[in-house]
Amino acid sequence: MKLSLTIAKDVSENFPVLLRGDYVENIKKASQLGYDCVEIHVRDPRELNLDEILSTCEENHVTISTLGTGLGYVVDRLSFTNPDKEVREKAVARILDHIEVGRKLGAKVIIGSMRGSIPDKSEYKKYEAFALECFEKCLSEAENKGVTLLIEAINRYETNFINTVEEALEFIEKTGSRYLKVHVDTFHMNIEEGDMAESIKTAGSLLGHVHFADSNRRYPGMGHIDFKKIIKALKDAGYNGAIAFECLPYPTEEEAAKGAIENINPLL
Ligand code: LER
Ligand code: MN
């Protein structure tokens, strides 16, 4: 498994990424701290200087595991379940841009907050169909470009649409695509799953990406999640992808980025 450091250029203090600021500087820092890769959270991926990012990665022996797309929802309110067709089309266009950048960077594309919520549960089927239509457009492009998309199970306080690993698996089955994989996040699993290790086992070979944060969303070791047990479950499931630390930057960005890898490395 590879360890990935979450980075973003310009996000608030309470956004769960470890390092803020210049991408190039943070890719270098990731390498110095011993990370294998970085996860870039970006609102509009067209703003990235891909040549500069790729050459920095190569020089520093770091890869880009994933693109985090949630800022497209947080900042622009774009989602796949928005009642307005124009907003859904803009959401799809944004994810298509991420897919193109994902192809160039060799990164998977996360669909977390941008799948949206169900505004009216009595019309669940209608909103699910909106989401499926958007996913199908994105998956067709992802297949053409060889990019994996990830559907993240997110806790009930952030969305009412796909909270558990089981719901994510059911949704993947509805798309019928091999390019959509389950993405688990220990912070969300701690709220939604009865047994996190069991859920990882259920995801099995469909597991595509992992976020680590402790129960309080601080770096592993600062809360009460049993990461030894989670890592064993990931190994038993044959998972060999990335674990990205999507944590709050407390007490400081530097300490959290250092503490996360220091606490997890011995358990691997
Ligand atoms: C995104 O990966 C995530 O976990 C959500 O909680 C958005 O913050
Ligand atoms: Mn997450």
PDB file of C-alpha atoms and ligand atoms in Angstrom:
ATOM      1  CA  MET A   1       0.000   0.000   0.000  1.00  0.00           C
ATOM      2  CA  LYS A   2       1.134   3.525  -0.749  1.00  0.00           C
ATOM      3  CA  LEU A   3       0.770   6.471   1.593  1.00  0.00           C
ATOM      4  CA  SER A   4      -0.636   9.667   0.131  1.00  0.00           C
ATOM      5  CA  LEU A   5      -0.560  13.205   1.513  1.00  0.00           C
ATOM      6  CA  THR A   6      -3.597  15.403   0.841  1.00  0.00           C
ATOM      7  CA  ILE A   7      -2.799  18.865  -0.514  1.00  0.00           C
ATOM      8  CA  ALA A   8      -4.842  21.858  -1.699  1.00  0.00           C
ATOM      9  CA  LYS A   9      -3.885  25.331  -2.779  1.00  0.00           C
ATOM     10  CA  ASP A  10      -6.371  27.534  -1.022  1.00  0.00           C
ATOM     11  CA  VAL A  11      -8.896  26.023   1.406  1.00  0.00           C
ATOM     12  CA  SER A  12     -10.148  26.993   4.849  1.00  0.00           C
ATOM     13  CA  GLU A  13      -8.546  25.762   8.053  1.00  0.00           C
ATOM     14  CA  ASN A  14     -11.407  23.348   8.770  1.00  0.00           C
ATOM     15  CA  PHE A  15     -11.195  21.619   5.364  1.00  0.00           C
ATOM     16  CA  PRO A  16      -9.749  18.128   5.832  1.00  0.00           C
ATOM     17  CA  VAL A  17      -6.493  18.316   3.892  1.00  0.00           C
ATOM     18  CA  LEU A  18      -3.099  18.287   5.525  1.00  0.00           C
ATOM     19  CA  LEU A  19      -1.092  20.855   3.559  1.00  0.00           C
ATOM     20  CA  ARG A  20      -2.230  24.134   2.002  1.00  0.00           C
ATOM     21  CA  GLY A  21      -0.347  26.316  -0.459  1.00  0.00           C
ATOM     22  CA  ASP A  22       1.866  25.883  -3.475  1.00  0.00           C
ATOM     23  CA  TYR A  23       1.484  22.465  -5.150  1.00  0.00           C
ATOM     24  CA  VAL A  24       5.164  22.164  -6.077  1.00  0.00           C
ATOM     25  CA  GLU A  25       6.376  23.004  -2.559  1.00  0.00           C
ATOM     26  CA  ASN A  26       3.927  20.544  -1.029  1.00  0.00           C
ATOM     27  CA  ILE A  27       4.864  17.721  -3.406  1.00  0.00           C
ATOM     28  CA  LYS A  28       8.487  18.253  -2.322  1.00  0.00           C
ATOM     29  CA  LYS A  29       7.409  18.227   1.342  1.00  0.00           C
ATOM     30  CA  ALA A  30       5.457  14.991   0.791  1.00  0.00           C
ATOM     31  CA  SER A  31       8.600  13.367  -0.559  1.00  0.00           C
ATOM     32  CA  GLN A  32      10.760  14.681   2.315  1.00  0.00           C
ATOM     33  CA  LEU A  33       8.286  13.276   4.854  1.00  0.00           C
ATOM     34  CA  GLY A  34       8.432   9.843   3.200  1.00  0.00           C
ATOM     35  CA  TYR A  35       5.074   9.810   1.387  1.00  0.00           C
ATOM     36  CA  ASP A  36       4.745   7.834  -1.856  1.00  0.00           C
ATOM     37  CA  CYS A  37       2.111  10.055  -3.407  1.00  0.00           C
ATOM     38  CA  VAL A  38      -0.149  13.072  -3.020  1.00  0.00           C
ATOM     39  CA  GLU A  39      -3.891  13.553  -3.367  1.00  0.00           C
ATOM     40  CA  ILE A  40      -4.685  16.939  -4.915  1.00  0.00           C
ATOM     41  CA  HIS A  41      -7.947  18.631  -3.912  1.00  0.00           C
ATOM     42  CA  VAL A  42      -8.816  21.213  -6.535  1.00  0.00           C
ATOM     43  CA  ARG A  43     -11.997  23.067  -7.478  1.00  0.00           C
ATOM     44  CA  ASP A  44     -11.223  23.391 -11.192  1.00  0.00           C
ATOM     45  CA  PRO A  45      -8.455  21.042 -12.389  1.00  0.00           C
ATOM     46  CA  ARG A  46      -7.801  23.227 -15.458  1.00  0.00           C
ATOM     47  CA  GLU A  47      -5.939  25.603 -13.125  1.00  0.00           C
ATOM     48  CA  LEU A  48      -3.199  23.010 -12.501  1.00  0.00           C
ATOM     49  CA  ASN A  49       0.150  23.441 -14.210  1.00  0.00           C
ATOM     50  CA  LEU A  50       0.483  19.795 -15.219  1.00  0.00           C
ATOM     51  CA  ASP A  51       4.001  19.964 -16.680  1.00  0.00           C
ATOM     52  CA  GLU A  52       5.334  21.565 -13.506  1.00  0.00           C
ATOM     53  CA  ILE A  53       3.485  19.074 -11.271  1.00  0.00           C
ATOM     54  CA  LEU A  54       4.628  16.059 -13.307  1.00  0.00           C
ATOM     55  CA  SER A  55       8.271  17.128 -13.404  1.00  0.00           C
ATOM     56  CA  THR A  56       8.258  17.844  -9.635  1.00  0.00           C
ATOM     57  CA  CYS A  57       6.753  14.414  -9.019  1.00  0.00           C
ATOM     58  CA  GLU A  58       9.363  12.728 -11.167  1.00  0.00           C
ATOM     59  CA  GLU A  59      12.265  14.551  -9.516  1.00  0.00           C
ATOM     60  CA  ASN A  60      10.944  13.738  -6.058  1.00  0.00           C
ATOM     61  CA  HIS A  61       9.817  10.140  -6.720  1.00  0.00           C
ATOM     62  CA  VAL A  62       6.216  10.886  -5.842  1.00  0.00           C
ATOM     63  CA  THR A  63       3.075  10.062  -7.839  1.00  0.00           C
ATOM     64  CA  ILE A  64      -0.424  11.533  -7.822  1.00  0.00           C
ATOM     65  CA  SER A  65      -2.767   8.940  -6.351  1.00  0.00           C
ATOM     66  CA  THR A  66      -6.040  10.796  -6.663  1.00  0.00           C
ATOM     67  CA  LEU A  67      -7.889  13.992  -7.449  1.00  0.00           C
ATOM     68  CA  GLY A  68     -10.336  15.185  -4.787  1.00  0.00           C
ATOM     69  CA  THR A  69     -13.271  16.958  -6.439  1.00  0.00           C
ATOM     70  CA  GLY A  70     -15.419  17.994  -3.440  1.00  0.00           C
ATOM     71  CA  LEU A  71     -14.564  21.695  -3.799  1.00  0.00           C
ATOM     72  CA  GLY A  72     -16.764  21.681  -6.903  1.00  0.00           C
ATOM     73  CA  TYR A  73     -19.654  21.102  -4.523  1.00  0.00           C
ATOM     74  CA  VAL A  74     -18.433  23.126  -1.530  1.00  0.00           C
ATOM     75  CA  VAL A  75     -17.606  26.223  -3.602  1.00  0.00           C
ATOM     76  CA  ASP A  76     -19.732  25.942  -6.773  1.00  0.00           C
ATOM     77  CA  ARG A  77     -22.607  23.766  -5.454  1.00  0.00           C
ATOM     78  CA  LEU A  78     -22.299  21.444  -8.472  1.00  0.00           C
ATOM     79  CA  SER A  79     -23.814  18.005  -8.008  1.00  0.00           C
ATOM     80  CA  PHE A  80     -25.226  15.010  -9.897  1.00  0.00           C
ATOM     81  CA  THR A  81     -28.560  15.164  -8.039  1.00  0.00           C
ATOM     82  CA  ASN A  82     -29.290  18.867  -8.397  1.00  0.00           C
ATOM     83  CA  PRO A  83     -32.924  19.347  -9.608  1.00  0.00           C
ATOM     84  CA  ASP A  84     -31.645  21.816 -12.228  1.00  0.00           C
ATOM     85  CA  LYS A  85     -30.485  20.047 -15.403  1.00  0.00           C
ATOM     86  CA  GLU A  86     -28.047  22.851 -16.191  1.00  0.00           C
ATOM     87  CA  VAL A  87     -26.306  22.411 -12.811  1.00  0.00           C
ATOM     88  CA  ARG A  88     -26.053  18.655 -13.378  1.00  0.00           C
ATOM     89  CA  GLU A  89     -24.536  19.276 -16.804  1.00  0.00           C
ATOM     90  CA  LYS A  90     -21.986  21.637 -15.280  1.00  0.00           C
ATOM     91  CA  ALA A  91     -21.194  19.000 -12.638  1.00  0.00           C
ATOM     92  CA  VAL A  92     -20.598  16.407 -15.363  1.00  0.00           C
ATOM     93  CA  ALA A  93     -18.435  18.864 -17.345  1.00  0.00           C
ATOM     94  CA  ARG A  94     -16.355  19.508 -14.212  1.00  0.00           C
ATOM     95  CA  ILE A  95     -15.815  15.789 -13.591  1.00  0.00           C
ATOM     96  CA  LEU A  96     -14.917  15.286 -17.278  1.00  0.00           C
ATOM     97  CA  ASP A  97     -12.180  17.896 -16.785  1.00  0.00           C
ATOM     98  CA  HIS A  98     -10.967  15.950 -13.739  1.00  0.00           C
ATOM     99  CA  ILE A  99     -10.937  12.756 -15.805  1.00  0.00           C
ATOM    100  CA  GLU A 100      -8.786  14.358 -18.494  1.00  0.00           C
ATOM    101  CA  VAL A 101      -6.366  15.680 -15.852  1.00  0.00           C
ATOM    102  CA  GLY A 102      -6.499  12.301 -14.080  1.00  0.00           C
ATOM    103  CA  ARG A 103      -5.424  10.648 -17.328  1.00  0.00           C
ATOM    104  CA  LYS A 104      -2.468  12.999 -17.688  1.00  0.00           C
ATOM    105  CA  LEU A 105      -1.404  12.645 -14.037  1.00  0.00           C
ATOM    106  CA  GLY A 106      -2.122   8.909 -13.731  1.00  0.00           C
ATOM    107  CA  ALA A 107      -4.607   9.647 -10.929  1.00  0.00           C
ATOM    108  CA  LYS A 108      -7.978   8.206  -9.962  1.00  0.00           C
ATOM    109  CA  VAL A 109     -10.879  10.654  -9.619  1.00  0.00           C
ATOM    110  CA  ILE A 110     -12.921  10.768  -6.413  1.00  0.00           C
ATOM    111  CA  ILE A 111     -16.634  11.419  -6.532  1.00  0.00           C
ATOM    112  CA  GLY A 112     -17.510  12.308  -2.965  1.00  0.00           C
ATOM    113  CA  SER A 113     -19.647  15.366  -2.270  1.00  0.00           C
ATOM    114  CA  MET A 114     -20.281  16.020  -5.967  1.00  0.00           C
ATOM    115  CA  ARG A 115     -22.708  13.108  -6.271  1.00  0.00           C
ATOM    116  CA  GLY A 116     -25.012  15.343  -4.159  1.00  0.00           C
ATOM    117  CA  SER A 117     -27.893  14.555  -1.806  1.00  0.00           C
ATOM    118  CA  ILE A 118     -31.492  13.511  -2.340  1.00  0.00           C
ATOM    119  CA  PRO A 119     -33.558  16.708  -1.785  1.00  0.00           C
ATOM    120  CA  ASP A 120     -36.807  14.774  -1.358  1.00  0.00           C
ATOM    121  CA  LYS A 121     -36.639  11.147  -0.224  1.00  0.00           C
ATOM    122  CA  SER A 122     -40.169  10.455  -1.555  1.00  0.00           C
ATOM    123  CA  GLU A 123     -38.666  11.005  -5.022  1.00  0.00           C
ATOM    124  CA  TYR A 124     -35.556   8.907  -4.376  1.00  0.00           C
ATOM    125  CA  LYS A 125     -35.798   7.019  -7.691  1.00  0.00           C
ATOM    126  CA  LYS A 126     -35.960  10.239  -9.702  1.00  0.00           C
ATOM    127  CA  TYR A 127     -32.844  11.699  -8.065  1.00  0.00           C
ATOM    128  CA  GLU A 128     -30.984   8.415  -8.223  1.00  0.00           C
ATOM    129  CA  ALA A 129     -31.747   8.320 -11.961  1.00  0.00           C
ATOM    130  CA  PHE A 130     -30.283  11.837 -12.308  1.00  0.00           C
ATOM    131  CA  ALA A 131     -27.105  10.638 -10.584  1.00  0.00           C
ATOM    132  CA  LEU A 132     -26.937   7.465 -12.658  1.00  0.00           C
ATOM    133  CA  GLU A 133     -27.257   9.440 -15.874  1.00  0.00           C
ATOM    134  CA  CYS A 134     -24.391  11.723 -14.796  1.00  0.00           C
ATOM    135  CA  PHE A 135     -22.239   8.782 -13.686  1.00  0.00           C
ATOM    136  CA  GLU A 136     -22.859   6.991 -16.976  1.00  0.00           C
ATOM    137  CA  LYS A 137     -21.638  10.004 -18.975  1.00  0.00           C
ATOM    138  CA  CYS A 138     -18.526  10.258 -16.799  1.00  0.00           C
ATOM    139  CA  LEU A 139     -17.875   6.516 -16.799  1.00  0.00           C
ATOM    140  CA  SER A 140     -18.047   6.310 -20.563  1.00  0.00           C
ATOM    141  CA  GLU A 141     -15.295   8.971 -20.744  1.00  0.00           C
ATOM    142  CA  ALA A 142     -13.366   7.289 -17.908  1.00  0.00           C
ATOM    143  CA  GLU A 143     -13.413   4.000 -19.826  1.00  0.00           C
ATOM    144  CA  ASN A 144     -12.155   5.699 -23.008  1.00  0.00           C
ATOM    145  CA  LYS A 145      -9.343   7.330 -21.066  1.00  0.00           C
ATOM    146  CA  GLY A 146      -8.521   4.427 -18.737  1.00  0.00           C
ATOM    147  CA  VAL A 147      -9.235   6.444 -15.578  1.00  0.00           C
ATOM    148  CA  THR A 148     -10.833   4.874 -12.500  1.00  0.00           C
ATOM    149  CA  LEU A 149     -13.636   6.765 -10.771  1.00  0.00           C
ATOM    150  CA  LEU A 150     -14.326   6.327  -7.064  1.00  0.00           C
ATOM    151  CA  ILE A 151     -17.630   6.542  -5.253  1.00  0.00           C
ATOM    152  CA  GLU A 152     -17.017   7.495  -1.640  1.00  0.00           C
ATOM    153  CA  ALA A 153     -19.378   6.366   1.123  1.00  0.00           C
ATOM    154  CA  ILE A 154     -19.975   9.576   3.138  1.00  0.00           C
ATOM    155  CA  ASN A 155     -21.667   9.888   6.531  1.00  0.00           C
ATOM    156  CA  ARG A 156     -25.303  10.921   6.990  1.00  0.00           C
ATOM    157  CA  TYR A 157     -24.494  14.399   8.307  1.00  0.00           C
ATOM    158  CA  GLU A 158     -23.020  15.374   4.931  1.00  0.00           C
ATOM    159  CA  THR A 159     -25.338  13.548   2.514  1.00  0.00           C
ATOM    160  CA  ASN A 160     -28.349  11.216   2.558  1.00  0.00           C
ATOM    161  CA  PHE A 161     -27.212   9.497  -0.656  1.00  0.00           C
ATOM    162  CA  ILE A 162     -24.780   6.535  -0.342  1.00  0.00           C
ATOM    163  CA  ASN A 163     -23.665   6.475   3.285  1.00  0.00           C
ATOM    164  CA  THR A 164     -22.382   2.904   3.542  1.00  0.00           C
ATOM    165  CA  VAL A 165     -20.085   0.554   1.687  1.00  0.00           C
ATOM    166  CA  GLU A 166     -23.058  -1.688   0.928  1.00  0.00           C
ATOM    167  CA  GLU A 167     -24.957   1.230  -0.661  1.00  0.00           C
ATOM    168  CA  ALA A 168     -21.877   2.145  -2.700  1.00  0.00           C
ATOM    169  CA  LEU A 169     -21.609  -1.453  -3.950  1.00  0.00           C
ATOM    170  CA  GLU A 170     -25.299  -1.491  -4.925  1.00  0.00           C
ATOM    171  CA  PHE A 171     -24.836   1.761  -6.823  1.00  0.00           C
ATOM    172  CA  ILE A 172     -21.770   0.427  -8.660  1.00  0.00           C
ATOM    173  CA  GLU A 173     -23.779  -2.597  -9.719  1.00  0.00           C
ATOM    174  CA  LYS A 174     -26.450  -0.290 -11.161  1.00  0.00           C
ATOM    175  CA  THR A 175     -23.850   1.454 -13.350  1.00  0.00           C
ATOM    176  CA  GLY A 176     -22.515  -1.911 -14.567  1.00  0.00           C
ATOM    177  CA  SER A 177     -19.067  -0.347 -15.016  1.00  0.00           C
ATOM    178  CA  ARG A 178     -15.708  -1.815 -14.028  1.00  0.00           C
ATOM    179  CA  TYR A 179     -14.350   1.729 -13.896  1.00  0.00           C
ATOM    180  CA  LEU A 180     -16.274   2.678 -10.772  1.00  0.00           C
ATOM    181  CA  LYS A 181     -14.801   1.460  -7.476  1.00  0.00           C
ATOM    182  CA  VAL A 182     -15.677   1.848  -3.808  1.00  0.00           C
ATOM    183  CA  HIS A 183     -13.858   4.472  -1.804  1.00  0.00           C
ATOM    184  CA  VAL A 184     -13.872   4.120   1.996  1.00  0.00           C
ATOM    185  CA  ASP A 185     -13.006   6.801   4.531  1.00  0.00           C
ATOM    186  CA  THR A 186     -12.422   5.708   8.134  1.00  0.00           C
ATOM    187  CA  PHE A 187     -13.951   8.937   9.467  1.00  0.00           C
ATOM    188  CA  HIS A 188     -17.239   8.202   7.679  1.00  0.00           C
ATOM    189  CA  MET A 189     -17.079   4.444   8.338  1.00  0.00           C
ATOM    190  CA  ASN A 190     -16.710   5.103  12.057  1.00  0.00           C
ATOM    191  CA  ILE A 191     -20.154   6.744  11.932  1.00  0.00           C
ATOM    192  CA  GLU A 192     -21.925   4.475   9.440  1.00  0.00           C
ATOM    193  CA  GLU A 193     -20.483   0.950   9.528  1.00  0.00           C
ATOM    194  CA  GLY A 194     -21.250  -1.580  12.246  1.00  0.00           C
ATOM    195  CA  ASP A 195     -17.856  -3.223  11.756  1.00  0.00           C
ATOM    196  CA  MET A 196     -15.309  -1.350   9.639  1.00  0.00           C
ATOM    197  CA  ALA A 197     -13.103  -4.409   9.005  1.00  0.00           C
ATOM    198  CA  GLU A 198     -16.136  -6.416   7.877  1.00  0.00           C
ATOM    199  CA  SER A 199     -17.166  -3.629   5.455  1.00  0.00           C
ATOM    200  CA  ILE A 200     -13.680  -3.601   3.928  1.00  0.00           C
ATOM    201  CA  LYS A 201     -13.972  -7.365   3.480  1.00  0.00           C
ATOM    202  CA  THR A 202     -17.362  -6.899   1.772  1.00  0.00           C
ATOM    203  CA  ALA A 203     -15.880  -4.314  -0.617  1.00  0.00           C
ATOM    204  CA  GLY A 204     -13.072  -6.804  -1.426  1.00  0.00           C
ATOM    205  CA  SER A 205     -11.662  -6.466  -4.931  1.00  0.00           C
ATOM    206  CA  LEU A 206     -14.008  -3.532  -5.656  1.00  0.00           C
ATOM    207  CA  LEU A 207     -12.133  -1.360  -3.168  1.00  0.00           C
ATOM    208  CA  GLY A 208     -10.470   1.453  -5.144  1.00  0.00           C
ATOM    209  CA  HIS A 209      -9.268   4.007  -2.614  1.00  0.00           C
ATOM    210  CA  VAL A 210      -8.948   4.641   1.119  1.00  0.00           C
ATOM    211  CA  HIS A 211      -9.018   7.794   3.233  1.00  0.00           C
ATOM    212  CA  PHE A 212      -7.560   7.639   6.723  1.00  0.00           C
ATOM    213  CA  ALA A 213      -8.624  10.070   9.441  1.00  0.00           C
ATOM    214  CA  ASP A 214      -9.248   9.299  13.079  1.00  0.00           C
ATOM    215  CA  SER A 215     -12.674   9.412  14.786  1.00  0.00           C
ATOM    216  CA  ASN A 216     -12.302  13.182  15.354  1.00  0.00           C
ATOM    217  CA  ARG A 217     -10.965  13.662  11.807  1.00  0.00           C
ATOM    218  CA  ARG A 218      -7.524  14.411  13.158  1.00  0.00           C
ATOM    219  CA  TYR A 219      -4.550  12.332  12.044  1.00  0.00           C
ATOM    220  CA  PRO A 220      -4.484   8.615  12.979  1.00  0.00           C
ATOM    221  CA  GLY A 221      -3.514   8.196  16.604  1.00  0.00           C
ATOM    222  CA  MET A 222      -5.374  11.313  17.769  1.00  0.00           C
ATOM    223  CA  GLY A 223      -8.729   9.552  18.173  1.00  0.00           C
ATOM    224  CA  HIS A 224     -10.032   6.082  18.954  1.00  0.00           C
ATOM    225  CA  ILE A 225     -10.092   4.170  15.631  1.00  0.00           C
ATOM    226  CA  ASP A 226      -8.168   0.864  15.650  1.00  0.00           C
ATOM    227  CA  PHE A 227      -5.951   1.364  12.578  1.00  0.00           C
ATOM    228  CA  LYS A 228      -4.088  -1.885  13.159  1.00  0.00           C
ATOM    229  CA  LYS A 229      -7.329  -3.761  12.620  1.00  0.00           C
ATOM    230  CA  ILE A 230      -8.212  -1.656   9.543  1.00  0.00           C
ATOM    231  CA  ILE A 231      -4.805  -2.279   7.962  1.00  0.00           C
ATOM    232  CA  LYS A 232      -5.134  -6.011   8.567  1.00  0.00           C
ATOM    233  CA  ALA A 233      -8.552  -5.937   6.870  1.00  0.00           C
ATOM    234  CA  LEU A 234      -7.087  -4.016   3.899  1.00  0.00           C
ATOM    235  CA  LYS A 235      -4.274  -6.556   3.571  1.00  0.00           C
ATOM    236  CA  ASP A 236      -6.685  -9.486   3.877  1.00  0.00           C
ATOM    237  CA  ALA A 237      -8.809  -7.907   1.124  1.00  0.00           C
ATOM    238  CA  GLY A 238      -5.692  -7.831  -1.108  1.00  0.00           C
ATOM    239  CA  TYR A 239      -5.810  -4.031  -1.281  1.00  0.00           C
ATOM    240  CA  ASN A 240      -2.591  -2.565  -2.641  1.00  0.00           C
ATOM    241  CA  GLY A 241      -3.699   0.940  -3.606  1.00  0.00           C
ATOM    242  CA  ALA A 242      -3.225   4.234  -1.806  1.00  0.00           C
ATOM    243  CA  ILE A 243      -4.169   5.325   1.682  1.00  0.00           C
ATOM    244  CA  ALA A 244      -4.616   9.103   1.650  1.00  0.00           C
ATOM    245  CA  PHE A 245      -4.653  11.033   4.902  1.00  0.00           C
ATOM    246  CA  GLU A 246      -7.682  13.280   4.638  1.00  0.00           C
ATOM    247  CA  CYS A 247      -7.351  14.882   8.055  1.00  0.00           C
ATOM    248  CA  LEU A 248      -7.772  18.235   9.738  1.00  0.00           C
ATOM    249  CA  PRO A 249      -4.455  20.083  10.000  1.00  0.00           C
ATOM    250  CA  TYR A 250      -4.237  20.100  13.795  1.00  0.00           C
ATOM    251  CA  PRO A 251      -2.329  21.001  15.878  1.00  0.00           C
ATOM    252  CA  THR A 252      -0.411  22.355  12.848  1.00  0.00           C
ATOM    253  CA  GLU A 253      -0.245  21.264   9.204  1.00  0.00           C
ATOM    254  CA  GLU A 254       3.374  20.163   9.555  1.00  0.00           C
ATOM    255  CA  GLU A 255       2.827  18.186  12.762  1.00  0.00           C
ATOM    256  CA  ALA A 256      -0.247  16.450  11.351  1.00  0.00           C
ATOM    257  CA  ALA A 257       1.494  15.564   8.058  1.00  0.00           C
ATOM    258  CA  LYS A 258       4.465  14.157  10.012  1.00  0.00           C
ATOM    259  CA  GLY A 259       2.367  12.460  12.719  1.00  0.00           C
ATOM    260  CA  ALA A 260       0.089  10.669  10.231  1.00  0.00           C
ATOM    261  CA  ILE A 261       2.882   8.830   8.438  1.00  0.00           C
ATOM    262  CA  GLU A 262       4.839   8.211  11.656  1.00  0.00           C
ATOM    263  CA  ASN A 263       1.868   6.542  13.316  1.00  0.00           C
ATOM    264  CA  ILE A 264       0.784   4.440  10.338  1.00  0.00           C
ATOM    265  CA  ASN A 265       4.133   3.280   8.910  1.00  0.00           C
ATOM    266  CA  PRO A 266       4.895   0.872  11.790  1.00  0.00           C
ATOM    267  CA  LEU A 267       1.466  -0.758  11.369  1.00  0.00           C
ATOM    268  CA  LEU A 268       2.120  -1.556   7.702  1.00  0.00           C
TER     269      LEU A 268
HETATM  270  C1  LER B   1     -14.321  13.769   0.893  1.00  0.00           C
HETATM  271  O1  LER B   1     -13.360  12.801   0.656  1.00  0.00           O
HETATM  272  C2  LER B   1     -14.996  13.556   2.170  1.00  0.00           C
HETATM  273  O2  LER B   1     -14.653  12.672   2.909  1.00  0.00           O
HETATM  274  C3  LER B   1     -16.119  14.417   2.527  1.00  0.00           C
HETATM  275  O3  LER B   1     -16.334  14.355   3.901  1.00  0.00           O
HETATM  276  C4  LER B   1     -15.963  15.830   2.120  1.00  0.00           C
HETATM  277  O4  LER B   1     -15.304  16.566   3.080  1.00  0.00           O
HETATM  278 MN    MN B   2     -12.994  11.315   2.425  1.00  0.00          MN
END
